[in-house]
């Protein structure tokens, strides 16, 4: 049953089919690239600033919270592998405006995460080039900002073109870039562990476990940190968009989800561990998006080499994530166009490459507009909120669809149903509220986008 159960419009309404090019390895890489991507490099520092060494606990808790929704994606993705993922599940389960809201939020969420990765590329490239002795040393902030945006837009255009040519190109580019990214991250982890073993007093950096200057109860601050860093786990959601282009979605989609989350979580905890060991949490000046760059220059015998490794990690992480984000965002827009929730032109496929050409171009345009108008913190917080809302809706959808479509073959089912999806739904709602304490503007941007859809 490779095709799965078809949601949305009837097959005769809009006849569009993708090529089934993607196997387990390519699907896993499409998810692993953005999951391990730039976010872990940029958000460890701000996370440490909120909770100190308890960031490791935050990552473990986020893994549990993420797993609850990932299991919903596995059940729904293997049973309903049609392109559109969360949008189509919410649309079918809840009727009315909820399906449109789910798709509208999902599209924007993927686009805004894509903008985050793209801007991160330009941000760290310029940071490296402006170091003493570098070609941009002494440049004024205005010129640096302009170059960041220009570099980001160039990278965006390149990967829009990659997606335009087809899913196989996306899978291959994701595979190559993700392998390189993993090598860089493991190099940072290895150097950090060697430094830690050579400096036993650094073990004191892990006590006390909770360290924070935020004037809220510890459990509230932990929730704030979970909300802020939640986006580092987001990439697995993209796997659901590969259903119609997977050779064996019933088997490969569940495996790809578990592989992506398992590998990514181990990496996140290891990165947090070595960064805490090196920097501790006692110096606020070191706890920012550049924390890993500072830690690497301490861990490596050659500080410049450490800076090169982390900078390369951010750049490669951006390159690993961006193709997948453009891929996923365009597939949501395609599905909404196919079902009439957006103009039908979004459902048109390129006659040669069989890709949703208009949806890809529209997603690229939205990403480009956000690159130009928003800063990296606004982008990250808004992306957190969008996916927390989307995942809340998906946890509700898996409950409803189990009741309304019991006849559908489900190769994989969530255990302890409906307890786990209910916990998943509630946990996402709580983190959404906690995120307001971190960045209120994220709610303004999210609500503004939702209103724009109507």
GROMACS .gro file of C-alpha atoms in nm:
model
  454
    1UNK     CA    1   0.000   0.000   0.000
    2UNK     CA    2   0.267   0.243  -0.098
    3UNK     CA    3   0.022   0.513  -0.189
    4UNK     CA    4  -0.158   0.511   0.145
    5UNK     CA    5  -0.502   0.660   0.208
    6UNK     CA    6  -0.567   0.980   0.015
    7UNK     CA    7  -0.692   1.284   0.208
    8UNK     CA    8  -0.813   1.614   0.071
    9UNK     CA    9  -0.960   1.625  -0.280
   10UNK     CA   10  -1.056   1.317  -0.475
   11UNK     CA   11  -0.791   1.185  -0.711
   12UNK     CA   12  -0.989   1.292  -1.018
   13UNK     CA   13  -1.011   1.654  -0.899
   14UNK     CA   14  -0.643   1.737  -0.948
   15UNK     CA   15  -0.420   1.483  -1.119
   16UNK     CA   16  -0.066   1.551  -1.001
   17UNK     CA   17   0.193   1.292  -0.907
   18UNK     CA   18   0.555   1.314  -0.793
   19UNK     CA   19   0.833   1.072  -0.881
   20UNK     CA   20   0.906   0.825  -0.602
   21UNK     CA   21   1.279   0.886  -0.574
   22UNK     CA   22   1.346   0.882  -0.199
   23UNK     CA   23   1.469   0.589   0.007
   24UNK     CA   24   1.525   0.559   0.384
   25UNK     CA   25   1.872   0.713   0.376
   26UNK     CA   26   1.765   1.014   0.171
   27UNK     CA   27   1.453   1.070   0.384
   28UNK     CA   28   1.657   1.051   0.705
   29UNK     CA   29   1.906   1.302   0.569
   30UNK     CA   30   1.624   1.537   0.467
   31UNK     CA   31   1.510   1.533   0.832
   32UNK     CA   32   1.851   1.513   1.001
   33UNK     CA   33   2.001   1.810   0.818
   34UNK     CA   34   1.765   2.076   0.955
   35UNK     CA   35   1.732   1.900   1.292
   36UNK     CA   36   2.105   1.907   1.362
   37UNK     CA   37   2.151   2.227   1.163
   38UNK     CA   38   2.236   2.578   1.270
   39UNK     CA   39   2.001   2.603   1.569
   40UNK     CA   40   2.220   2.394   1.800
   41UNK     CA   41   2.516   2.624   1.730
   42UNK     CA   42   2.323   2.944   1.798
   43UNK     CA   43   2.085   2.848   2.080
   44UNK     CA   44   2.309   2.666   2.329
   45UNK     CA   45   2.443   2.999   2.457
   46UNK     CA   46   2.102   3.164   2.513
   47UNK     CA   47   1.979   2.841   2.670
   48UNK     CA   48   2.271   2.840   2.915
   49UNK     CA   49   2.193   3.201   3.001
   50UNK     CA   50   1.845   3.097   3.109
   51UNK     CA   51   1.905   2.777   3.311
   52UNK     CA   52   2.280   2.708   3.328
   53UNK     CA   53   2.390   2.341   3.321
   54UNK     CA   54   2.024   2.241   3.350
   55UNK     CA   55   2.020   2.294   2.974
   56UNK     CA   56   2.101   1.923   2.945
   57UNK     CA   57   1.778   1.849   3.132
   58UNK     CA   58   1.596   2.095   2.907
   59UNK     CA   59   1.712   1.904   2.599
   60UNK     CA   60   1.603   1.573   2.751
   61UNK     CA   61   1.260   1.715   2.835
   62UNK     CA   62   1.227   1.862   2.487
   63UNK     CA   63   1.314   1.523   2.343
   64UNK     CA   64   1.028   1.365   2.540
   65UNK     CA   65   0.785   1.640   2.438
   66UNK     CA   66   0.899   1.614   2.077
   67UNK     CA   67   0.870   1.236   2.076
   68UNK     CA   68   0.502   1.263   2.170
   69UNK     CA   69   0.428   1.460   1.855
   70UNK     CA   70   0.677   1.264   1.644
   71UNK     CA   71   0.480   0.947   1.719
   72UNK     CA   72   0.167   1.124   1.596
   73UNK     CA   73   0.354   1.213   1.277
   74UNK     CA   74   0.471   0.854   1.237
   75UNK     CA   75   0.118   0.714   1.270
   76UNK     CA   76  -0.040   0.971   1.042
   77UNK     CA   77   0.249   0.989   0.796
   78UNK     CA   78   0.258   0.614   0.736
   79UNK     CA   79  -0.122   0.589   0.711
   80UNK     CA   80  -0.177   0.909   0.512
   81UNK     CA   81   0.149   0.969   0.322
   82UNK     CA   82   0.002   1.235   0.094
   83UNK     CA   83   0.207   1.554   0.054
   84UNK     CA   84   0.091   1.825   0.296
   85UNK     CA   85   0.149   1.644   0.626
   86UNK     CA   86   0.012   1.827   0.927
   87UNK     CA   87  -0.200   2.057   0.714
   88UNK     CA   88  -0.402   1.774   0.557
   89UNK     CA   89  -0.436   1.580   0.880
   90UNK     CA   90  -0.569   1.882   1.068
   91UNK     CA   91  -0.794   1.977   0.775
   92UNK     CA   92  -0.953   1.633   0.761
   93UNK     CA   93  -0.979   1.584   1.136
   94UNK     CA   94  -1.115   1.919   1.248
   95UNK     CA   95  -1.293   2.059   0.943
   96UNK     CA   96  -1.393   2.425   0.924
   97UNK     CA   97  -1.109   2.676   0.937
   98UNK     CA   98  -0.871   2.454   1.134
   99UNK     CA   99  -0.726   2.280   0.831
  100UNK     CA  100  -0.652   2.609   0.661
  101UNK     CA  101  -0.502   2.749   0.982
  102UNK     CA  102  -0.285   2.440   1.020
  103UNK     CA  103  -0.160   2.468   0.662
  104UNK     CA  104  -0.114   2.844   0.676
  105UNK     CA  105   0.087   2.816   0.998
  106UNK     CA  106   0.285   2.519   0.868
  107UNK     CA  107   0.378   2.702   0.549
  108UNK     CA  108   0.488   3.011   0.737
  109UNK     CA  109   0.668   2.804   1.000
  110UNK     CA  110   0.879   2.623   0.743
  111UNK     CA  111   0.949   2.946   0.559
  112UNK     CA  112   1.054   3.131   0.872
  113UNK     CA  113   1.283   2.847   0.982
  114UNK     CA  114   1.433   2.859   0.635
  115UNK     CA  115   1.492   3.231   0.685
  116UNK     CA  116   1.661   3.158   1.019
  117UNK     CA  117   1.907   2.916   0.862
  118UNK     CA  118   1.975   3.147   0.571
  119UNK     CA  119   2.039   3.452   0.788
  120UNK     CA  120   2.258   3.241   1.017
  121UNK     CA  121   2.478   3.162   0.718
  122UNK     CA  122   2.531   3.529   0.640
  123UNK     CA  123   2.566   3.624   1.007
  124UNK     CA  124   2.847   3.380   1.087
  125UNK     CA  125   3.022   3.429   0.754
  126UNK     CA  126   3.045   3.801   0.824
  127UNK     CA  127   3.143   3.738   1.189
  128UNK     CA  128   3.436   3.528   1.072
  129UNK     CA  129   3.544   3.775   0.804
  130UNK     CA  130   3.542   4.072   1.041
  131UNK     CA  131   3.791   3.915   1.286
  132UNK     CA  132   4.118   4.110   1.336
  133UNK     CA  133   4.323   4.079   1.021
  134UNK     CA  134   4.023   3.964   0.819
  135UNK     CA  135   3.899   4.132   0.500
  136UNK     CA  136   3.608   4.295   0.685
  137UNK     CA  137   3.797   4.410   0.994
  138UNK     CA  138   3.697   4.767   1.064
  139UNK     CA  139   3.382   4.766   0.853
  140UNK     CA  140   3.098   4.969   1.003
  141UNK     CA  141   2.789   4.782   1.132
  142UNK     CA  142   2.569   4.911   0.850
  143UNK     CA  143   2.794   4.765   0.582
  144UNK     CA  144   2.817   4.437   0.773
  145UNK     CA  145   2.437   4.414   0.799
  146UNK     CA  146   2.398   4.481   0.428
  147UNK     CA  147   2.649   4.209   0.340
  148UNK     CA  148   2.476   3.960   0.573
  149UNK     CA  149   2.147   4.010   0.391
  150UNK     CA  150   2.310   4.001   0.047
  151UNK     CA  151   2.495   3.675   0.119
  152UNK     CA  152   2.180   3.522   0.265
  153UNK     CA  153   1.975   3.610  -0.041
  154UNK     CA  154   2.237   3.460  -0.273
  155UNK     CA  155   2.233   3.130  -0.080
  156UNK     CA  156   1.853   3.132  -0.089
  157UNK     CA  157   1.845   3.170  -0.468
  158UNK     CA  158   2.087   2.879  -0.511
  159UNK     CA  159   1.877   2.636  -0.307
  160UNK     CA  160   1.547   2.748  -0.453
  161UNK     CA  161   1.701   2.643  -0.785
  162UNK     CA  162   1.807   2.306  -0.636
  163UNK     CA  163   1.451   2.235  -0.518
  164UNK     CA  164   1.311   2.352  -0.849
  165UNK     CA  165   1.496   2.069  -1.024
  166UNK     CA  166   1.346   1.792  -0.812
  167UNK     CA  167   1.334   1.584  -0.496
  168UNK     CA  168   1.627   1.362  -0.594
  169UNK     CA  169   1.850   1.669  -0.619
  170UNK     CA  170   1.720   1.778  -0.279
  171UNK     CA  171   1.786   1.437  -0.124
  172UNK     CA  172   2.136   1.412  -0.270
  173UNK     CA  173   2.237   1.763  -0.171
  174UNK     CA  174   2.098   1.706   0.179
  175UNK     CA  175   2.289   1.378   0.211
  176UNK     CA  176   2.626   1.523   0.114
  177UNK     CA  177   2.591   1.838   0.322
  178UNK     CA  178   2.453   1.655   0.626
  179UNK     CA  179   2.744   1.408   0.628
  180UNK     CA  180   2.989   1.699   0.629
  181UNK     CA  181   2.789   1.873   0.903
  182UNK     CA  182   2.795   1.567   1.127
  183UNK     CA  183   3.170   1.542   1.083
  184UNK     CA  184   3.214   1.903   1.194
  185UNK     CA  185   2.986   1.868   1.496
  186UNK     CA  186   3.162   1.549   1.604
  187UNK     CA  187   3.497   1.727   1.571
  188UNK     CA  188   3.377   1.999   1.809
  189UNK     CA  189   3.246   1.740   2.054
  190UNK     CA  190   3.569   1.539   2.042
  191UNK     CA  191   3.787   1.846   2.098
  192UNK     CA  192   3.566   1.952   2.387
  193UNK     CA  193   3.580   1.612   2.554
  194UNK     CA  194   3.959   1.599   2.520
  195UNK     CA  195   3.984   1.945   2.677
  196UNK     CA  196   3.751   1.837   2.961
  197UNK     CA  197   3.957   1.525   3.037
  198UNK     CA  198   4.270   1.739   3.049
  199UNK     CA  199   4.106   1.992   3.282
  200UNK     CA  200   3.937   1.799   3.568
  201UNK     CA  201   3.850   2.117   3.768
  202UNK     CA  202   3.604   2.203   3.490
  203UNK     CA  203   3.367   1.947   3.644
  204UNK     CA  204   3.274   2.221   3.891
  205UNK     CA  205   3.101   2.402   3.605
  206UNK     CA  206   2.814   2.154   3.633
  207UNK     CA  207   2.723   2.257   3.988
  208UNK     CA  208   2.480   2.382   4.086
  209UNK     CA  209   2.276   2.226   3.810
  210UNK     CA  210   2.028   2.514   3.790
  211UNK     CA  211   2.181   2.859   3.753
  212UNK     CA  212   1.966   3.152   3.646
  213UNK     CA  213   1.924   3.525   3.700
  214UNK     CA  214   1.571   3.525   3.557
  215UNK     CA  215   1.321   3.639   3.826
  216UNK     CA  216   1.076   3.352   3.785
  217UNK     CA  217   1.039   3.019   3.967
  218UNK     CA  218   1.283   2.755   3.836
  219UNK     CA  219   1.014   2.542   3.673
  220UNK     CA  220   0.888   2.845   3.479
  221UNK     CA  221   1.239   2.930   3.359
  222UNK     CA  222   1.292   2.568   3.253
  223UNK     CA  223   0.972   2.593   3.046
  224UNK     CA  224   1.100   2.919   2.896
  225UNK     CA  225   1.426   2.750   2.798
  226UNK     CA  226   1.232   2.458   2.650
  227UNK     CA  227   1.027   2.700   2.441
  228UNK     CA  228   1.333   2.888   2.321
  229UNK     CA  229   1.529   2.577   2.224
  230UNK     CA  230   1.233   2.375   2.096
  231UNK     CA  231   1.315   2.465   1.738
  232UNK     CA  232   1.633   2.256   1.747
  233UNK     CA  233   1.412   1.945   1.731
  234UNK     CA  234   1.184   2.074   1.455
  235UNK     CA  235   1.348   1.915   1.152
  236UNK     CA  236   1.182   1.575   1.188
  237UNK     CA  237   0.849   1.727   1.081
  238UNK     CA  238   0.983   1.767   0.730
  239UNK     CA  239   0.991   1.388   0.692
  240UNK     CA  240   0.611   1.386   0.668
  241UNK     CA  241   0.631   1.592   0.350
  242UNK     CA  242   0.820   1.315   0.167
  243UNK     CA  243   0.535   1.063   0.171
  244UNK     CA  244   0.437   1.094  -0.195
  245UNK     CA  245   0.800   1.087  -0.305
  246UNK     CA  246   0.909   0.795  -0.086
  247UNK     CA  247   0.956   0.452  -0.241
  248UNK     CA  248   0.825   0.275   0.071
  249UNK     CA  249   0.651   0.527   0.301
  250UNK     CA  250   0.488   0.270   0.531
  251UNK     CA  251   0.825   0.137   0.648
  252UNK     CA  252   1.069   0.418   0.577
  253UNK     CA  253   0.883   0.712   0.734
  254UNK     CA  254   0.861   0.560   1.086
  255UNK     CA  255   1.225   0.450   1.074
  256UNK     CA  256   1.341   0.790   0.949
  257UNK     CA  257   1.159   0.969   1.234
  258UNK     CA  258   1.317   0.757   1.506
  259UNK     CA  259   1.662   0.768   1.347
  260UNK     CA  260   1.649   1.145   1.308
  261UNK     CA  261   1.536   1.216   1.664
  262UNK     CA  262   1.765   0.960   1.824
  263UNK     CA  263   2.081   1.075   1.647
  264UNK     CA  264   1.997   1.443   1.691
  265UNK     CA  265   1.926   1.417   2.064
  266UNK     CA  266   2.257   1.244   2.136
  267UNK     CA  267   2.436   1.518   1.945
  268UNK     CA  268   2.248   1.799   2.123
  269UNK     CA  269   2.330   1.665   2.468
  270UNK     CA  270   2.695   1.611   2.375
  271UNK     CA  271   2.728   1.965   2.238
  272UNK     CA  272   2.564   2.111   2.548
  273UNK     CA  273   2.784   1.901   2.777
  274UNK     CA  274   3.117   2.009   2.629
  275UNK     CA  275   3.009   2.373   2.604
  276UNK     CA  276   2.908   2.378   2.970
  277UNK     CA  277   3.233   2.207   3.068
  278UNK     CA  278   3.439   2.470   2.887
  279UNK     CA  279   3.245   2.789   2.960
  280UNK     CA  280   3.034   2.717   3.266
  281UNK     CA  281   2.747   2.957   3.329
  282UNK     CA  282   2.915   3.216   3.549
  283UNK     CA  283   3.013   3.468   3.282
  284UNK     CA  284   2.705   3.619   3.110
  285UNK     CA  285   2.928   3.778   2.845
  286UNK     CA  286   2.997   3.430   2.705
  287UNK     CA  287   2.634   3.316   2.703
  288UNK     CA  288   2.497   3.428   2.367
  289UNK     CA  289   2.462   3.294   2.011
  290UNK     CA  290   2.841   3.301   1.977
  291UNK     CA  291   2.904   3.076   2.281
  292UNK     CA  292   3.020   2.780   2.075
  293UNK     CA  293   3.269   2.999   1.890
  294UNK     CA  294   3.415   3.111   2.223
  295UNK     CA  295   3.422   2.756   2.360
  296UNK     CA  296   3.589   2.618   2.048
  297UNK     CA  297   3.869   2.872   2.067
  298UNK     CA  298   3.940   2.746   2.421
  299UNK     CA  299   3.908   2.375   2.344
  300UNK     CA  300   4.131   2.371   2.037
  301UNK     CA  301   4.505   2.417   2.078
  302UNK     CA  302   4.488   2.656   1.785
  303UNK     CA  303   4.211   2.910   1.864
  304UNK     CA  304   4.177   3.007   1.500
  305UNK     CA  305   4.115   2.644   1.408
  306UNK     CA  306   3.841   2.629   1.670
  307UNK     CA  307   3.676   2.937   1.525
  308UNK     CA  308   3.702   2.788   1.176
  309UNK     CA  309   3.538   2.463   1.288
  310UNK     CA  310   3.240   2.632   1.453
  311UNK     CA  311   3.196   2.881   1.172
  312UNK     CA  312   3.207   2.596   0.922
  313UNK     CA  313   2.949   2.411   1.131
  314UNK     CA  314   2.710   2.704   1.118
  315UNK     CA  315   2.764   2.755   0.746
  316UNK     CA  316   2.730   2.385   0.664
  317UNK     CA  317   2.433   2.355   0.902
  318UNK     CA  318   2.257   2.628   0.712
  319UNK     CA  319   2.333   2.458   0.382
  320UNK     CA  320   2.212   2.123   0.521
  321UNK     CA  321   1.882   2.262   0.644
  322UNK     CA  322   1.781   2.508   0.375
  323UNK     CA  323   1.709   2.260   0.091
  324UNK     CA  324   1.485   2.058   0.322
  325UNK     CA  325   1.299   2.365   0.449
  326UNK     CA  326   1.231   2.492   0.097
  327UNK     CA  327   1.126   2.138   0.003
  328UNK     CA  328   0.882   2.112   0.292
  329UNK     CA  329   0.735   2.462   0.277
  330UNK     CA  330   0.665   2.431  -0.094
  331UNK     CA  331   0.492   2.093  -0.045
  332UNK     CA  332   0.254   2.247   0.209
  333UNK     CA  333   0.169   2.531  -0.031
  334UNK     CA  334   0.128   2.273  -0.310
  335UNK     CA  335  -0.115   2.066  -0.102
  336UNK     CA  336  -0.319   2.372  -0.008
  337UNK     CA  337  -0.338   2.473  -0.374
  338UNK     CA  338  -0.436   2.120  -0.476
  339UNK     CA  339  -0.722   2.127  -0.224
  340UNK     CA  340  -0.841   2.476  -0.313
  341UNK     CA  341  -0.741   2.639   0.016
  342UNK     CA  342  -0.497   2.853  -0.182
  343UNK     CA  343  -0.497   2.949  -0.551
  344UNK     CA  344  -0.472   2.644  -0.777
  345UNK     CA  345  -0.158   2.781  -0.941
  346UNK     CA  346   0.031   2.653  -0.634
  347UNK     CA  347  -0.064   2.298  -0.738
  348UNK     CA  348   0.094   2.321  -1.082
  349UNK     CA  349   0.396   2.098  -1.141
  350UNK     CA  350   0.689   2.170  -1.368
  351UNK     CA  351   0.636   1.965  -1.687
  352UNK     CA  352   0.992   1.829  -1.683
  353UNK     CA  353   1.102   1.814  -1.319
  354UNK     CA  354   0.756   1.733  -1.173
  355UNK     CA  355   0.811   1.978  -0.889
  356UNK     CA  356   0.559   2.237  -0.758
  357UNK     CA  357   0.729   2.527  -0.933
  358UNK     CA  358   0.498   2.808  -0.817
  359UNK     CA  359   0.489   2.684  -0.458
  360UNK     CA  360   0.870   2.671  -0.450
  361UNK     CA  361   0.903   3.022  -0.588
  362UNK     CA  362   0.640   3.159  -0.347
  363UNK     CA  363   0.815   2.998  -0.050
  364UNK     CA  364   1.145   3.144  -0.163
  365UNK     CA  365   0.985   3.488  -0.189
  366UNK     CA  366   0.849   3.470   0.168
  367UNK     CA  367   1.187   3.356   0.301
  368UNK     CA  368   1.356   3.640   0.116
  369UNK     CA  369   1.116   3.900   0.256
  370UNK     CA  370   1.181   3.780   0.610
  371UNK     CA  371   1.556   3.788   0.555
  372UNK     CA  372   1.529   4.152   0.459
  373UNK     CA  373   1.282   4.267   0.727
  374UNK     CA  374   1.345   4.062   1.046
  375UNK     CA  375   1.645   3.995   1.270
  376UNK     CA  376   1.761   3.649   1.368
  377UNK     CA  377   1.607   3.651   1.719
  378UNK     CA  378   1.265   3.755   1.591
  379UNK     CA  379   1.283   3.484   1.328
  380UNK     CA  380   1.382   3.209   1.574
  381UNK     CA  381   1.117   3.292   1.834
  382UNK     CA  382   0.844   3.319   1.570
  383UNK     CA  383   0.942   2.982   1.426
  384UNK     CA  384   0.923   2.827   1.774
  385UNK     CA  385   0.570   2.956   1.819
  386UNK     CA  386   0.448   2.850   1.474
  387UNK     CA  387   0.559   2.491   1.522
  388UNK     CA  388   0.432   2.469   1.878
  389UNK     CA  389   0.087   2.569   1.752
  390UNK     CA  390   0.107   2.334   1.455
  391UNK     CA  391   0.216   2.040   1.671
  392UNK     CA  392  -0.067   2.113   1.916
  393UNK     CA  393  -0.315   2.081   1.627
  394UNK     CA  394  -0.150   1.761   1.499
  395UNK     CA  395  -0.176   1.595   1.840
  396UNK     CA  396  -0.546   1.675   1.832
  397UNK     CA  397  -0.577   1.547   1.476
  398UNK     CA  398  -0.430   1.204   1.553
  399UNK     CA  399  -0.699   1.154   1.819
  400UNK     CA  400  -0.984   1.258   1.589
  401UNK     CA  401  -0.863   1.062   1.286
  402UNK     CA  402  -0.829   0.743   1.492
  403UNK     CA  403  -1.202   0.779   1.565
  404UNK     CA  404  -1.328   0.905   1.228
  405UNK     CA  405  -1.114   0.688   0.997
  406UNK     CA  406  -1.081   0.355   1.182
  407UNK     CA  407  -1.088   0.167   0.850
  408UNK     CA  408  -0.752   0.308   0.739
  409UNK     CA  409  -0.457   0.071   0.761
  410UNK     CA  410  -0.204   0.210   1.009
  411UNK     CA  411   0.136   0.042   0.974
  412UNK     CA  412   0.239   0.206   1.302
  413UNK     CA  413   0.016   0.318   1.590
  414UNK     CA  414   0.087   0.541   1.889
  415UNK     CA  415   0.099   0.340   2.213
  416UNK     CA  416  -0.105   0.434   2.520
  417UNK     CA  417  -0.366   0.603   2.305
  418UNK     CA  418  -0.516   0.861   2.367
  419UNK     CA  419  -0.305   0.946   2.674
  420UNK     CA  420   0.018   1.024   2.488
  421UNK     CA  421  -0.133   1.258   2.226
  422UNK     CA  422  -0.327   1.439   2.499
  423UNK     CA  423  -0.004   1.493   2.694
  424UNK     CA  424   0.164   1.604   2.373
  425UNK     CA  425  -0.114   1.852   2.303
  426UNK     CA  426  -0.104   1.999   2.653
  427UNK     CA  427   0.276   2.023   2.667
  428UNK     CA  428   0.294   2.219   2.340
  429UNK     CA  429   0.029   2.461   2.464
  430UNK     CA  430   0.223   2.521   2.787
  431UNK     CA  431   0.549   2.585   2.600
  432UNK     CA  432   0.370   2.830   2.370
  433UNK     CA  433   0.264   3.036   2.670
  434UNK     CA  434   0.612   3.014   2.826
  435UNK     CA  435   0.765   3.141   2.502
  436UNK     CA  436   0.576   3.469   2.547
  437UNK     CA  437   0.794   3.537   2.852
  438UNK     CA  438   1.103   3.493   2.636
  439UNK     CA  439   1.000   3.696   2.330
  440UNK     CA  440   0.655   3.862   2.328
  441UNK     CA  441   0.709   3.985   1.972
  442UNK     CA  442   0.688   3.625   1.849
  443UNK     CA  443   0.321   3.622   1.942
  444UNK     CA  444   0.266   3.948   1.754
  445UNK     CA  445   0.429   3.810   1.439
  446UNK     CA  446   0.240   3.482   1.467
  447UNK     CA  447  -0.097   3.643   1.521
  448UNK     CA  448  -0.028   3.890   1.241
  449UNK     CA  449   0.040   3.608   0.996
  450UNK     CA  450  -0.273   3.422   1.106
  451UNK     CA  451  -0.490   3.732   1.057
  452UNK     CA  452  -0.330   3.789   0.716
  453UNK     CA  453  -0.455   3.448   0.608
  454UNK     CA  454  -0.812   3.554   0.658
   0.00000   0.00000   0.00000
